Coordinates of C-alpha atoms and ligand atoms in Angstrom, one line a residue:
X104 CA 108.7 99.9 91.8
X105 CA 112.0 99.8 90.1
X106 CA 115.3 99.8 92.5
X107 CA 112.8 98.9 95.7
X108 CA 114.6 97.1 98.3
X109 CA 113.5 94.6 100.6
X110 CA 113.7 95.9 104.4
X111 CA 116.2 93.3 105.1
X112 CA 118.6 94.7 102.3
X113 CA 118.0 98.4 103.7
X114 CA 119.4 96.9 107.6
X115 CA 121.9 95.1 106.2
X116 CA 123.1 98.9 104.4
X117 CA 122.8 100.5 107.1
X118 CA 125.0 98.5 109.5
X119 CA 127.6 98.4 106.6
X120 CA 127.3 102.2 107.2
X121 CA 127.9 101.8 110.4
X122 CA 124.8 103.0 111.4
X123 CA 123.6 100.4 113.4
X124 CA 124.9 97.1 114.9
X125 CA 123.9 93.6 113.7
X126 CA 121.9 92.9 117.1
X127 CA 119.8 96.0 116.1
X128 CA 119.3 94.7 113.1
X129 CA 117.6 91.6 113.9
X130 CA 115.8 93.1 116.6
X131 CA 114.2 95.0 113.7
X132 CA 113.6 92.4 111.5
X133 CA 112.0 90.6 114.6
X134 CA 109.5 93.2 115.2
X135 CA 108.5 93.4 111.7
X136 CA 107.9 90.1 111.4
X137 CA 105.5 90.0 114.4
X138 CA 104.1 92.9 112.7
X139 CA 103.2 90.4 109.6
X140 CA 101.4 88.2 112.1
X141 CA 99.3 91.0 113.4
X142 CA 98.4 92.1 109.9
X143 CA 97.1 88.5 109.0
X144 CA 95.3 88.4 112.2
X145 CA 93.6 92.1 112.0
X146 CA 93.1 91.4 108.3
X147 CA 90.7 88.3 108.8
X148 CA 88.5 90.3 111.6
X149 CA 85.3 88.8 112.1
X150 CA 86.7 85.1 110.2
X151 CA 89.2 84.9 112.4
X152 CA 87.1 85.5 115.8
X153 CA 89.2 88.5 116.9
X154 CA 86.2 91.2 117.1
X155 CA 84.9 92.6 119.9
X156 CA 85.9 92.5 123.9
X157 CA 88.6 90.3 125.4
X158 CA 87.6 88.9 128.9
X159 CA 84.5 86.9 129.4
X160 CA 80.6 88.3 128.9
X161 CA 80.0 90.6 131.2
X162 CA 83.9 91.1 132.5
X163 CA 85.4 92.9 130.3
X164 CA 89.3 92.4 130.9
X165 CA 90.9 96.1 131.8
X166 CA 94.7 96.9 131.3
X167 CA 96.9 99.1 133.2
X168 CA 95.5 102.3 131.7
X169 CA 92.0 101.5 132.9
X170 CA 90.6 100.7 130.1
X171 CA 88.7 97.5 128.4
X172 CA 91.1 95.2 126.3
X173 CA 90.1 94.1 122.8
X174 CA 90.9 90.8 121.7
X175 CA 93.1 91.9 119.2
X176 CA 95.0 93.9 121.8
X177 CA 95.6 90.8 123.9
X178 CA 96.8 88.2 120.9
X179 CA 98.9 91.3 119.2
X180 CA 100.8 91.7 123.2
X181 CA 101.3 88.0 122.5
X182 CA 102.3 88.0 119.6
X183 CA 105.2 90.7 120.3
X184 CA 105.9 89.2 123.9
X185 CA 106.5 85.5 122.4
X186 CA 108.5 87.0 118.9
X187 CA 110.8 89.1 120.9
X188 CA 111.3 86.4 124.1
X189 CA 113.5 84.0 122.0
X190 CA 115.5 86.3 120.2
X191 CA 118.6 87.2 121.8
X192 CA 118.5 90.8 121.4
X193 CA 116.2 92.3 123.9
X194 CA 117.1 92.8 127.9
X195 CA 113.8 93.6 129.5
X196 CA 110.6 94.9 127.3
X197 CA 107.4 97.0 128.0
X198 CA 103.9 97.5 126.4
X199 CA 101.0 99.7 126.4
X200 CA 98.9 95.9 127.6
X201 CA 101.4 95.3 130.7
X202 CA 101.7 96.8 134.1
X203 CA 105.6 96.8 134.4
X204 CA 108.1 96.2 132.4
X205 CA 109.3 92.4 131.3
X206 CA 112.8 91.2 131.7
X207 CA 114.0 88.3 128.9
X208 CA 113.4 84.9 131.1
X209 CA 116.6 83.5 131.6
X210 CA 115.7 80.3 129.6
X211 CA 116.5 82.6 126.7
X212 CA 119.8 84.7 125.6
X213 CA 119.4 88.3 126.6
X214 CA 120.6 91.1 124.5
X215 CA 121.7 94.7 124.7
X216 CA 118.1 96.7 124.0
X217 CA 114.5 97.4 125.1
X218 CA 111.8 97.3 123.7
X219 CA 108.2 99.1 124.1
X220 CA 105.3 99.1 122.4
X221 CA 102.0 99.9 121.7
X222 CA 100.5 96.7 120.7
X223 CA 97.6 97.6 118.9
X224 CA 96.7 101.4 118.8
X225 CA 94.0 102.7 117.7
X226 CA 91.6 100.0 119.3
X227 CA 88.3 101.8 119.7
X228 CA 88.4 101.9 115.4
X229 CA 89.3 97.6 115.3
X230 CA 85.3 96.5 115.1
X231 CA 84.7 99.2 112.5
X232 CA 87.1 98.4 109.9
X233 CA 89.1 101.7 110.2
X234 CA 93.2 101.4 110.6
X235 CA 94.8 100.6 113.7
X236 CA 98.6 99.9 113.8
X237 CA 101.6 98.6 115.9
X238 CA 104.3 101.4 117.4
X239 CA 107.3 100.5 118.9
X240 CA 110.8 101.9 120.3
X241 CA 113.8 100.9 121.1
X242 CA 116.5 102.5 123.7
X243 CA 119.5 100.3 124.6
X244 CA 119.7 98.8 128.2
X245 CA 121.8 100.8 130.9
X246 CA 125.7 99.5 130.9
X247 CA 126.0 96.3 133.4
X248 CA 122.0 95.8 133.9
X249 CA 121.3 92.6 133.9
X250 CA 117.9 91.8 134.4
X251 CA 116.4 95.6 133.9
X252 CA 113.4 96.9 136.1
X253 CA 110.8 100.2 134.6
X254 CA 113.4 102.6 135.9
X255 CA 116.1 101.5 133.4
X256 CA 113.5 102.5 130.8
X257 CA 113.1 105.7 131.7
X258 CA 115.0 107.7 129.1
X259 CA 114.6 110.2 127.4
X260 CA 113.1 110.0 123.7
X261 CA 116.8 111.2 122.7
X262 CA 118.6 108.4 124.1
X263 CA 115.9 106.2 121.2
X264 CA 117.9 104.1 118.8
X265 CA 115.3 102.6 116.3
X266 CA 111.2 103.9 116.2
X267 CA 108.7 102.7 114.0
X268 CA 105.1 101.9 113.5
X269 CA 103.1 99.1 111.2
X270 CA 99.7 101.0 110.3
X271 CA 97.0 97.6 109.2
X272 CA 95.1 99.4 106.5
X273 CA 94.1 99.2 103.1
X274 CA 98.3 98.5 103.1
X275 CA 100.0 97.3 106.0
X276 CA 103.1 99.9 106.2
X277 CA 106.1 100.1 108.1
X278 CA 107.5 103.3 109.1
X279 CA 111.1 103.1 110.7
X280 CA 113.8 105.3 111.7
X281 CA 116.9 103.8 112.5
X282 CA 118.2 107.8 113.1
X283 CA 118.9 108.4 109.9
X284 CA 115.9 109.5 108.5
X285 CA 112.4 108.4 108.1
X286 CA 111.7 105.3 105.4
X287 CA 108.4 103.6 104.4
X288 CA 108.3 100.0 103.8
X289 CA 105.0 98.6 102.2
X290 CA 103.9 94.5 102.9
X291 CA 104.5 92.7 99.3
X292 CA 101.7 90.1 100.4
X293 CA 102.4 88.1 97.2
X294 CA 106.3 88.1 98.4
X295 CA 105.3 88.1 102.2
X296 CA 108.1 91.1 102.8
X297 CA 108.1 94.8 103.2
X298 CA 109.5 96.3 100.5
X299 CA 110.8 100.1 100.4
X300 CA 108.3 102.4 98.6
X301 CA 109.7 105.7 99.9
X302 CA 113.3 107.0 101.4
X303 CA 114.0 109.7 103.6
X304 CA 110.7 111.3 103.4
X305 CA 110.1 115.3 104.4
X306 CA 106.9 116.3 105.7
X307 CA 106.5 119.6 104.3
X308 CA 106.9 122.4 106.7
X309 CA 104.2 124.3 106.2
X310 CA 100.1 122.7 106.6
X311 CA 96.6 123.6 106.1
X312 CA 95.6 120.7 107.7
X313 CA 94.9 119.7 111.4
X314 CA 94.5 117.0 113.4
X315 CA 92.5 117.0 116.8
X316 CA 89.4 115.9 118.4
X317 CA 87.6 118.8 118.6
X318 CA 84.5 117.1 120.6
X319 CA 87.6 118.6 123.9
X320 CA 87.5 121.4 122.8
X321 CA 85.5 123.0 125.8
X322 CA 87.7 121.1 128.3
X323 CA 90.6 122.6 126.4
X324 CA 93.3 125.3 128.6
X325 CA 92.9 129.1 127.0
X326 CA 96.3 128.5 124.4
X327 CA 94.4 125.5 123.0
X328 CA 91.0 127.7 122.7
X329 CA 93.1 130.6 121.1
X330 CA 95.0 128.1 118.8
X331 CA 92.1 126.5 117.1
X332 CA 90.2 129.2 117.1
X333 CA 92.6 131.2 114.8
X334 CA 92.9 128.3 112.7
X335 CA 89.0 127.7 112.1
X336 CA 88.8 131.5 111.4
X337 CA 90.6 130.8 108.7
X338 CA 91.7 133.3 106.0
X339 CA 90.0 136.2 107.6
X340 CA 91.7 135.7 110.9
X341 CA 95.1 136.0 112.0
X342 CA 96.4 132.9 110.5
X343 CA 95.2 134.4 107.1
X344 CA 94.5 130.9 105.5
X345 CA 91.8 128.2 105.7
X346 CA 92.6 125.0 107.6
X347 CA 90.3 121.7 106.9
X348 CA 90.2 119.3 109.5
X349 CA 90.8 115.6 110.1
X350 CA 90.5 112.6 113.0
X351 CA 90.6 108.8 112.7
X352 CA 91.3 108.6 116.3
X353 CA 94.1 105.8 115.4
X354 CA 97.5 108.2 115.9
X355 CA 98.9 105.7 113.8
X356 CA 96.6 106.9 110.6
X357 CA 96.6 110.4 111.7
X358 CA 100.6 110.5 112.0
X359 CA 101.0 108.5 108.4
X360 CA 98.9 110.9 106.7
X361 CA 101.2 114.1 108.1
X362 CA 103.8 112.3 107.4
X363 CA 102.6 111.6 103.8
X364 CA 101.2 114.6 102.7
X365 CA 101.6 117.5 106.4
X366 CA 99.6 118.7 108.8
X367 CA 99.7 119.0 112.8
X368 CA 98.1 116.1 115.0
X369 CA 97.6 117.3 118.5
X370 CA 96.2 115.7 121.7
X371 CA 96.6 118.4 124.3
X372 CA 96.1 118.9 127.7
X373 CA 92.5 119.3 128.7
X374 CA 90.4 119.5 132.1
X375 CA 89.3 115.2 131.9
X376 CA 93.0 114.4 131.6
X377 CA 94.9 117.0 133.4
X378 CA 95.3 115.0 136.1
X379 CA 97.2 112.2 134.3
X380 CA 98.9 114.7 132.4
X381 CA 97.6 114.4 129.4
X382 CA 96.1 111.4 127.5
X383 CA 98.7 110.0 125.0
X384 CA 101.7 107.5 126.6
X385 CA 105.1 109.2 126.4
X386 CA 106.8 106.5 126.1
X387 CA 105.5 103.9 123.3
X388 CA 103.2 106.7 121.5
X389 CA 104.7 110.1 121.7
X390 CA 108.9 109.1 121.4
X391 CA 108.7 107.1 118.5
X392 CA 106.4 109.2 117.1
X393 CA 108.4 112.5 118.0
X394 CA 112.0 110.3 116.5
X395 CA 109.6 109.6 113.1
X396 CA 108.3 113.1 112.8
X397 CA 111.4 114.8 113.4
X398 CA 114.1 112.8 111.0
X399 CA 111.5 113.6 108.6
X400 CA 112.1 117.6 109.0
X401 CA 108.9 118.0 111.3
X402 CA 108.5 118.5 114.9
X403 CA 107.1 117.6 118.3
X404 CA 106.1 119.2 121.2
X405 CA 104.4 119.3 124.6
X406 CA 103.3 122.4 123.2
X407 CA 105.6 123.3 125.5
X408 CA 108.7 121.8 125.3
X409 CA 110.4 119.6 122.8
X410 CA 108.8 116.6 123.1
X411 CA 112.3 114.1 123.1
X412 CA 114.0 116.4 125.5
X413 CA 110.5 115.4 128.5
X414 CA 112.7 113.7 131.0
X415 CA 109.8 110.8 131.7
X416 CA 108.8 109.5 135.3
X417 CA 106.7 106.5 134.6
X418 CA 106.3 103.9 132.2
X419 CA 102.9 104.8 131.2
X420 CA 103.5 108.5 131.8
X421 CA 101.3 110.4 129.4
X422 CA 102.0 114.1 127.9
X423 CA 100.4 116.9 125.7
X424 CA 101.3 116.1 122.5
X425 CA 101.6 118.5 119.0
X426 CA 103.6 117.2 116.2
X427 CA 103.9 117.5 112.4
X428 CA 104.9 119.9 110.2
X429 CA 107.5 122.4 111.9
X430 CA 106.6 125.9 111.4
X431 CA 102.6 124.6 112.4
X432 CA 104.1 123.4 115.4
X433 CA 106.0 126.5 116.4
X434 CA 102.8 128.2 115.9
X435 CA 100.9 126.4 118.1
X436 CA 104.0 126.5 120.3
X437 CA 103.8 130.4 120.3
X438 CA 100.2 130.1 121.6
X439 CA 101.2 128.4 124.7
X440 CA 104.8 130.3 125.4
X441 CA 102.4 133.4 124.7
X442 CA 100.0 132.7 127.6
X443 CA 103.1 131.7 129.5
X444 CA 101.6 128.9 132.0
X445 CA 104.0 126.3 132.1
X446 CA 101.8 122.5 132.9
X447 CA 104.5 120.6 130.8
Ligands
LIG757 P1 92.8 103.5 121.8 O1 93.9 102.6 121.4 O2 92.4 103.3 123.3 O3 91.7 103.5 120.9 O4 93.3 105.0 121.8 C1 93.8 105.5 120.6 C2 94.6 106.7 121.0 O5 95.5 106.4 122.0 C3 95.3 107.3 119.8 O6 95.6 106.3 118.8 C4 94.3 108.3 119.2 O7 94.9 109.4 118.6 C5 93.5 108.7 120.5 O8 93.7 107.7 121.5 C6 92.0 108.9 120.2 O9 91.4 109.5 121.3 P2 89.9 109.9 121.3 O10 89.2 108.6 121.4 O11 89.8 110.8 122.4 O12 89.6 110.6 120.0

C-alpha cells in the first residue's frame, strides 16, 4: 500500500505534533510488541500446546471474575506483565487475569502511566479457531503516586490517554487511538511490523446492522425488549428498515467490524447479570472501546449515559454497554430515557 507507514513512524509524528510524549510512545510500542508475541502464540494453537484449560485435569484454574482460565489467557497475562515490567514507563498496571492492580517492582524504573488490559478476550472462541484479541488502556498515574494501589486507577474513561486493541484473526490488527482519531495498523509478518492500512477512520452514522446475543433476550429489562423488537420488525415497524444480525462473542471482532463497515454492539443489562451490573468490564473492555468508537464519529453508552463520563467504583466494575454507529446509539438510547428507569 503506497505511502503506508510503519506504527513506529506514525508515534514518532505524533509526538512531533505534540500530541503525545516520548514515554507514551514507547509505552505503545511496548504493548504492540507483546501483542506480536501473542499473535505467534495464538497463531500456532494446537502446535504450540496452548489449547484448552489452564490449571491441572480436573482443576480448572478460575480468575477474579469467576470464571475458568484458558491457557492462552494465562501466557498472554504473562506475556504483557513481563513486556511492560522492564520498561520504564508504567507505575502500577491491571488486567482482566489479576485480582488487584500491580505496581512496577522497584528493581525496575517506574514511569508516569497505567496500564490495563484485557489479556486475551474473547476466550470462549480460542479452541474453535474464531478471533480473539488483546485490549488495552492507558490513563496516567495520579501527581506524586509512587507506588499506585486500584483506587488510583479509578478514572474515568475521559481522563484515557492512548486505547487500542490487537484482534488475532485471519490478520492480526492493531487499533489505536492516541486521541486523535482512530488508526488501523495491520502485522507485515514478512517485515514483523504493523504497518498503517487505514487513517482516521469514521464509522458511518447510520447501521442496518446489530450486534447482540439474543439467546438474553428473555432476561432482557422492557427498553431492551422494545428496542430489538422494533428492529427485528424491520421495515414494517417503526424503525421502517430491515436490520440483519451478527455475534462472534469476541467484542474484539464484533467492535472491528462496526468499526469497519457500522453497526451497534450491545451487551445490556439483563436479569443473570443485574447484580454485577452488567457483564462487560468498564474498565479494560468498555473505555478503550468507548475512546476507539468515539474518535471515530461513533458512540457509547450505558444505554443510559455516556459511557466515558461512568465515574467507575471497582477495577473489574462491569456496565451495560451500546456502542457503534451514533444515531443507532441514540436510538437505542431513546428506548431507555423513554421508559425512564434509571439502573446506570
Ligand atoms: P470471554 O473472554 O470470557 O469469552 O468473554 C468474551 C466477552 O467478554 C466479550 O468479548 C463478548 O462480547 C462477550 O463476552 C460474549 O458473551 P456471551 O458468551 O454471553 O455471548
Amino acid at each position: 500500500m503506497s505511502g503506508a507507514i510503519a506504527l513506529t513512524r506514525y508515534l514518532i509524528e505524533e509526538q512531533r505534533a505534540g500530541h503525545i510524549n516520548a514515554e507514551l510512545r514507547l509505552l505503545v510500542e511496548v504493548v504492540a510488541r507483546a501483542c506480536k508475541q501473542i499473535s505467534v502464540a495464538v497463531g500456532k494453537g494446537a502446535l504450540g500446546g496452548v489449547l484448552g484449560d489452564a490449571g491441572s485435569p480436573g482443576e480448572a484454574s478460575i480468575n477474579v471474575q469467576g470464571e475458568a482460565q484458558k491457557k492462552l489467557d494465562v501466557l498472554s497475562n504473562e506475556i504483557l506483565l513481563e513486556a511492560n515490567a522492564w520498561g520504564g514507563h508504567l507505575a502500577g498496571l491491571a488486567s482482566e487475569e489479576m485480582d488487584a492492580s500491580q505496581p512496577i517492582p522497584d528493581t525496575y524504573p517506574h514511569g508516569n502511566y497505567l496500564l490495563l488490559f484485557d489479556p486475551l478476550d474473547g476466550s470462549s472462541n480460542i479452541d474453535v479457531n474464531v478471533s480473539v484479541g488483546t485490549i488495552f488502556s492507558v490513563l496516567r498515574c495520579p501527581e506524586g503516586i509512587a507506588t499506585p494501589a486500584d483506587a488510583h486507577f479509578l478514572q474515568p474513561g475521559t481522563a484515557q490517554v492512548a486505547a487500542g486493541y490487537c484482534v488475532y484473526g485471519p490478520q492480526t490488527t492493531l487499533v489505536l487511538t492516541v486521541g486523535h482519531g482512530t488508526h488501523v495498523f495491520t502485522l507485515d509478518r514478512e517485515v514483523g511490523s504493523f504497518t498503517m492500512t487505514a487513517r482516521g477512520i469514521r464509522i458511518p452514522e447510520e447501521t442496518k446492522e446489530f450486534a447482540v446475543n439474543m439467546s438474553n433476550q428473555r432476561f432482557w429489562e422492557p427498553p431492551m425488549q422494545a428496542y430489538v423488537g422494533d428492529l427485528l420488525a424491520g421495515k414494517d415497524g417503526p424503525r421502517g428498515k430491515d436490520f440483519n444480525m451478527r455475534w462472534v462473542a469476541s467484542m474484539v471482532a464484533d467492535v472491528h467490524r462496526i468499526l469497519t463497515r457500522g453497526g451497534i454492539f450491545s451487551y445490556p443489562l439483563d436479569s443473570k447479570c443485574a447484580a454485577k451490573g452488567g457483564k462487560l468490564r468498564l474498565m479494560y473492555e468498555a473505555n478503550p472501546m468507548s475512546l476507539l468508537v468515539e474518535q471515530a464519529g461513533g458512540a457509547a453508552s450505558t444505554g443510559r449515559q455516556r459511557m466515558l463520563e461512568v465515574q467507575p467504583t471497582g477495577l473489574h466494575q462491569r456496565v451495560p454497554v451500546f456502542l457503534g454507529s451514533k444515531r443507532e446509539v441514540e436510538a437505542a438510547e431513546g428506548y431507555h430515557h423513554a421508559q425512564g428507569t434509571d439502573a446506570s
